[in-house]
C-alpha positions as a printed Julia matrix, in Angstrom:
353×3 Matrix{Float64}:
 -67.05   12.79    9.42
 -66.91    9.41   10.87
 -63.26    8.92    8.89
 -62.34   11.89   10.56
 -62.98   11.15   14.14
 -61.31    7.87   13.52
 -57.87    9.64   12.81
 -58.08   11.79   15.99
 -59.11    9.17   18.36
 -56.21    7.35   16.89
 -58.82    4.42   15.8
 -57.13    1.88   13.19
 -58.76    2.76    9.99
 -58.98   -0.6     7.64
 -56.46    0.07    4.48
 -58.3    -0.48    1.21
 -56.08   -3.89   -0.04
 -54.01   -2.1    -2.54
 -52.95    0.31   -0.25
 -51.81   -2.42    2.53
 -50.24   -4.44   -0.65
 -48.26   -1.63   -1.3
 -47.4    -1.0     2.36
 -46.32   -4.93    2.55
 -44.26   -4.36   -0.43
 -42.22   -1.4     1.2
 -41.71   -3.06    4.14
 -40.66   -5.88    2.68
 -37.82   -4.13    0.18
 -36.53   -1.92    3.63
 -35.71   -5.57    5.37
 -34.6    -6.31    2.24
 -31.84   -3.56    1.97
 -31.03   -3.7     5.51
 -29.9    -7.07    5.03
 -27.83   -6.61    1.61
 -25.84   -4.09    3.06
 -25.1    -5.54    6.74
 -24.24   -8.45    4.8
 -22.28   -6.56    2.82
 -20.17   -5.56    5.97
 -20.02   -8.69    7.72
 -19.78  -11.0     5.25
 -17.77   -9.24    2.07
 -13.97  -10.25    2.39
 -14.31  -13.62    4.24
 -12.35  -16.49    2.05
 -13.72  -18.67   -0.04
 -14.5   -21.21    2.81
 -16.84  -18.62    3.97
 -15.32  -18.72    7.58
 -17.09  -15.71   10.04
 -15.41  -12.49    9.98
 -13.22  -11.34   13.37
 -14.94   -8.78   15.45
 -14.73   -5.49   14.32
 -12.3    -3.59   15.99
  -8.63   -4.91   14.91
  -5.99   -6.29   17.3
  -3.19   -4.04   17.38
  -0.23   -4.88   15.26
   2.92   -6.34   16.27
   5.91   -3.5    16.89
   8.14   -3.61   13.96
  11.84   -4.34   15.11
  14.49   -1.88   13.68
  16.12   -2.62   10.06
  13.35   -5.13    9.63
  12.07   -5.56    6.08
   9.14   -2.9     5.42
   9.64   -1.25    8.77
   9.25    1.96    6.84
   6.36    3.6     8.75
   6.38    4.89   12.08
   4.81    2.62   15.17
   2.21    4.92   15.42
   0.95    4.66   11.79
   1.44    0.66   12.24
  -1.18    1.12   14.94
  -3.25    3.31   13.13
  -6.88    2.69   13.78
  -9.38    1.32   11.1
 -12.26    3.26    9.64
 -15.11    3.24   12.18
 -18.64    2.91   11.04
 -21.48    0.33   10.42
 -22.17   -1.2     6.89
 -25.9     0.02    7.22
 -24.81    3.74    8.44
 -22.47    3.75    5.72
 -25.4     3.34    3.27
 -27.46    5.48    4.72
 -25.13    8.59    5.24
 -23.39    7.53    1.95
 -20.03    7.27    3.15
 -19.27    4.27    1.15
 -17.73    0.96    1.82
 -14.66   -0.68    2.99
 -13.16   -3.14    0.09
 -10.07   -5.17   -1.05
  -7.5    -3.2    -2.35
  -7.76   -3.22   -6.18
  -4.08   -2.14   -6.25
  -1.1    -2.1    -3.66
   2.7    -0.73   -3.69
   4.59   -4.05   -2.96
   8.06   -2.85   -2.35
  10.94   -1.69   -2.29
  12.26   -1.04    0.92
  13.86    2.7     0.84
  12.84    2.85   -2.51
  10.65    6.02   -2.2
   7.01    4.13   -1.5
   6.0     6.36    1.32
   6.44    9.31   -1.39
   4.51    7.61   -3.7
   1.36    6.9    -1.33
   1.56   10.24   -0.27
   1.39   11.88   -3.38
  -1.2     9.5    -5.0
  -3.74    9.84   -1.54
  -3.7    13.73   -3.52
  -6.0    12.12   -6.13
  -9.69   12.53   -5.44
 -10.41    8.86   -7.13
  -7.62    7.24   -4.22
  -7.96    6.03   -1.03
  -5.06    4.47    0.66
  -4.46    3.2     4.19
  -1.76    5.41    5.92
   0.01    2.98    8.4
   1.37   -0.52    6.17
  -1.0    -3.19    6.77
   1.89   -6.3     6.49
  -1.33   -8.66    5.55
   0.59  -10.79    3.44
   3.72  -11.16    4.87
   2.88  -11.2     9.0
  -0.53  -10.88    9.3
  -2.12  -13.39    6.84
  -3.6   -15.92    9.42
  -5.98  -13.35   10.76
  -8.2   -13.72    7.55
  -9.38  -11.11    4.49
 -12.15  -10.05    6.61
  -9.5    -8.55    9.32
  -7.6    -6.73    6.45
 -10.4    -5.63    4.77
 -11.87   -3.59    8.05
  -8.38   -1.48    7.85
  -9.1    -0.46    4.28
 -10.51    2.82    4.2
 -14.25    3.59    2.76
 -14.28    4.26   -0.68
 -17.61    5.44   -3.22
 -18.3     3.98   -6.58
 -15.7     4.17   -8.75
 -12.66    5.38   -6.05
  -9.45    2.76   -5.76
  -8.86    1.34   -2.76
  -4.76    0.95   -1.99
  -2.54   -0.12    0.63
   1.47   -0.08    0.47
   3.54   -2.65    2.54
   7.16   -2.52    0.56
   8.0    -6.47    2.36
   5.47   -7.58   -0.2
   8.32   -7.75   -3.02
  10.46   -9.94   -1.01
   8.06  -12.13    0.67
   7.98  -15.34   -1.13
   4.56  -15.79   -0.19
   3.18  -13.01   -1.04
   2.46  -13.5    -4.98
   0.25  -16.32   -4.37
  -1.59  -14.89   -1.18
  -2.22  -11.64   -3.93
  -3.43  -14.0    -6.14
  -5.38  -16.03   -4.43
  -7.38  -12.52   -3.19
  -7.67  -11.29   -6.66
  -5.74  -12.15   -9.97
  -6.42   -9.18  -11.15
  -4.66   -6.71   -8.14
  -2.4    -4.02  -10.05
   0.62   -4.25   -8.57
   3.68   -0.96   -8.18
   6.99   -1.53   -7.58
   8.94    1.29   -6.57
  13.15    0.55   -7.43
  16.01    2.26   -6.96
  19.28    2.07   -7.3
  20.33   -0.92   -5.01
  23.87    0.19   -3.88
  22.06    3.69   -3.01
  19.21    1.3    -1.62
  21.22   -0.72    0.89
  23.06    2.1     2.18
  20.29    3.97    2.47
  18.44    0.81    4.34
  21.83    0.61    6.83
  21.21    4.39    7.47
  17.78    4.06    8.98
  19.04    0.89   11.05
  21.83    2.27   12.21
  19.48    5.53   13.5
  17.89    3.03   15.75
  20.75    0.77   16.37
  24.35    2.87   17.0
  26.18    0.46   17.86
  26.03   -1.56   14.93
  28.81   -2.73   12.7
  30.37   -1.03   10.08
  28.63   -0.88    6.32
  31.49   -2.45    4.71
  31.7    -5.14    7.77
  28.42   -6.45    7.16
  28.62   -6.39    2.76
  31.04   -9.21    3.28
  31.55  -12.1     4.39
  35.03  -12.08    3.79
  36.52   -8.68    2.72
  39.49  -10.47    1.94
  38.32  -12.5    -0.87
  35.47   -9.87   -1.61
  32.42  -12.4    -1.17
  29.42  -10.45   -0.82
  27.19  -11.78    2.1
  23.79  -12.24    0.68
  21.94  -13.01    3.08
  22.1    -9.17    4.45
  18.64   -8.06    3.97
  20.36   -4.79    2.48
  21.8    -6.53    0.53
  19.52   -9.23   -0.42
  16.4    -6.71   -1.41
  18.29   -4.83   -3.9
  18.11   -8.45   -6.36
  15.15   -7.2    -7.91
  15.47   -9.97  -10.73
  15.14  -12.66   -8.03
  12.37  -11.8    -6.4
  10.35  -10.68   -9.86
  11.12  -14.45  -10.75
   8.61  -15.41   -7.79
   6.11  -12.76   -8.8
   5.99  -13.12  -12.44
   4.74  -17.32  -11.37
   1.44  -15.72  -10.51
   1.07  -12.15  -12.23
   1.76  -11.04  -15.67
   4.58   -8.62  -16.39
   1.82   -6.08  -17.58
  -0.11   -5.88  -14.75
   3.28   -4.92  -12.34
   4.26   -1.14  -12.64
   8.07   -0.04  -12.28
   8.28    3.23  -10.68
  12.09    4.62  -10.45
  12.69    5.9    -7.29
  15.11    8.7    -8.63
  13.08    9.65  -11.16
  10.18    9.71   -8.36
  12.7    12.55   -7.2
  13.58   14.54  -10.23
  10.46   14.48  -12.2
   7.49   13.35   -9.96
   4.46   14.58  -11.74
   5.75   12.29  -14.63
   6.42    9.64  -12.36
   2.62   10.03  -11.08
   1.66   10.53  -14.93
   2.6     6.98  -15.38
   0.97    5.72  -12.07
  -2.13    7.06  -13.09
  -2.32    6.05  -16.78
  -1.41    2.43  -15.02
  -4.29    2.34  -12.6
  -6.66    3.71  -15.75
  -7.13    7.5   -13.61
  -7.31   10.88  -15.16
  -4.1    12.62  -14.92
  -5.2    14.9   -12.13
  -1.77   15.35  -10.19
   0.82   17.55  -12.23
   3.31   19.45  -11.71
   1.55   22.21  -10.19
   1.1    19.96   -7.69
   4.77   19.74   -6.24
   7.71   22.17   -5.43
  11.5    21.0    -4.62
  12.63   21.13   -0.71
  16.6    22.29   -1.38
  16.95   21.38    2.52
  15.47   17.82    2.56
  16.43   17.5    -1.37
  12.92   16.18   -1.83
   9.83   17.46   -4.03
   7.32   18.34   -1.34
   3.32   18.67   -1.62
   2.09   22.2    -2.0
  -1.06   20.91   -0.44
  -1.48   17.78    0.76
  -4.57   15.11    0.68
  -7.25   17.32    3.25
  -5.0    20.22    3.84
  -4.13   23.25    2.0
  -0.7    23.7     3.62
   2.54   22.59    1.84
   3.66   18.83    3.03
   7.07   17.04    2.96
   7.45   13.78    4.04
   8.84   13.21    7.65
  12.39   13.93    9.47
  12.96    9.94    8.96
  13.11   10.36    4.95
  16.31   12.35    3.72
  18.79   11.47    6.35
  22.38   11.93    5.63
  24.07    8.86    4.51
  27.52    8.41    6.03
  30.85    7.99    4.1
  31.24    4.29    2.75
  34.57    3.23    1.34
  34.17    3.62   -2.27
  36.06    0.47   -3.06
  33.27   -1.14   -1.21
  30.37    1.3    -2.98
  32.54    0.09   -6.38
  32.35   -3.83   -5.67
  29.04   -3.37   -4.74
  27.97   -2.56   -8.35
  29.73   -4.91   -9.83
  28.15   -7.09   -7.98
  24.41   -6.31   -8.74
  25.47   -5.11  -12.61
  24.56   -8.93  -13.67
  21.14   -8.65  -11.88
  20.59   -5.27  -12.91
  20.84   -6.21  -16.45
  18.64   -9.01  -16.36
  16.04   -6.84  -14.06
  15.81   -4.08  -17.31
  15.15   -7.34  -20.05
  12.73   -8.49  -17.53
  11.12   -5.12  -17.08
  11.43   -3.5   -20.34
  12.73   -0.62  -18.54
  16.6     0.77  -18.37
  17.09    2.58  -14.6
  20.43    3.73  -15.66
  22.09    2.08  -12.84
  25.29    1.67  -14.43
């Protein structure tokens, strides 16, 4: 009786002491949690020197100028927004939890990596971020913490990904990967470099009309037939070169070598290979893909979140124009020397020549 007028007139009743032990204990294990996983927001993805994280909400990124290295990606996906969210929300609504990319698509430029992440984001156990991040090449000073917040959240057992195809040519890239995680899984999407450049001078020469001539800028005398190297169209498609650089910090077996035409004419085995590489079922197949005569491009029948059919944008398939084919010709002899070395290096013949 007396207990029970207590409770109603809101009178603190004394606890017996297990009871308030127990009580303590819960309390105690709540702070507990709450602290693990704001920490786990705040403080995973700083560098080793432990330096405090950036405020949430990422600067924009710098507009990408046209024909630049990795501008592959529209403005508005470079500008794309990072996940929203607290760490502690996350937990509790089990959204999961922004990490490090455990693997990334490091190049090539025009070599069919924008294909690739879209058909990959298909898989249930991926999560990719949709604009290219450029961490490692332009964005490296703003910290791990900074490029961590655009990853997207991911549950136990997803993969976290990003693609920026200026990885593969960035001499400081391999080392940055590195020094992140030695153990990153690393694609590299290739293609036939002649196709490559002039596919490369195509999208430049959307933006920029009034640019010179394909065969103008292969030389640097057309005379004496010197190729001019220093072209970035020209200069991406030595894949030995820049494997060289990688290969100081990453072994060969932990870099995949996707061919960008057989991306084209066979993509579920393409993806077959992708998946075996970062240890996924094989989930994406062929049923997953039908061939765009228009574009010339296999398309999604339903893409990640949608059950419409997907192709990628008006920006991928453009027409090439007509290049003087004794230009096209000294082009591949050119590369034949590097494209040699690039199959003993990789194990792999592309059937360039």
């Amino acid at each position: 009786m007396g207990q029970r007028l207590n409770r109603c007139l809101d009178v603190p009743v004394a606890l017996p002491p297990l009871r308030r032990r127990l009580l303590l204990l819960s309390i105690m294990l709540f702070l507990w949690l709450y602290m693990f996983y704001s920490c786990a927001g705040s403080c995973a993805g700083l560098t080793t020197r432990g330096s405090p994280a950036p405020p949430r909400t990422a600067p924009p990124l710098p507009p990408l100028l046209p024909g630049e290295p990795g501008d592959e990606s529209s403005l508005e996906e470079q500008r794309a927004a990072p996940d929203a969210g607290t760490p502690i929300s996350s937990f509790f609504n089990g959204s999961g939890t922004k990490r490090l990319p455990q693997a990334i698509i490091i190049g090539v430029k025009k070599g069919g990596t924008r294909a690739l992440l879209e058909f990959l984001r298909v898989h249930p156990d991926v999560r990719a971020v949709g604009a290219e991040p450029h961490f490692f090449d332009r964005n490296y000073e703003r910290g791990l913490a900074w490029y961590r917040d655009l990853m997207p959240r991911t549950l136990e057992g997803q993969i976290t990904m990003e693609k920026t195809p200026s990885y593969f040519v960035t001499k400081e890239a391999p080392a940055r990967i590195s020094s992140m995680c030695k153990g990153t899984k690393l694609i590299v999407v290739v293609r036939d470099p002649v196709t490559r450049a002039i596919s490369d001078y195509t999208q430049t020469l959307s933006k920029k009309p009034d640019i010179p001539t394909f065969e103008s800028l292969t030389f640097k005398n057309r005379t004496t037939g010197l190729i001019d190297t220093s072209w970035s169209a020209i200069q991406i498609g030595i894949y030995a070169k820049h494997l060289e650089n990688w290969l100081l910090h990453f072994p060969i077996g932990q870099i995949l070598f996707v061919s960008g035409e057989r991306l084209i004419s066979d993509p579920a085995g393409e993806l077959g290979r992708v998946q075996d590489f970062l240890g996924l079922k094989r989930i994406i197949t062929d049923k997953h893909f039908y061939f765009n005569k228009t574009k010339g491009f296999p398309c999604l029948k339903k893409a990640e979140g949608s059950s419409k059919p997907h192709c990628l944008g008006k920006t991928k398939g453009r027409t090439h124009p007509d290049i003087d084919q004794e230009v096209v010709q000294r082009l591949r002899d050119f590369y034949r020397p590097f494209n040699m070395k690039f199959y003993q290096m990789t194990g792999q013949d592309f059937g360039w020549d």
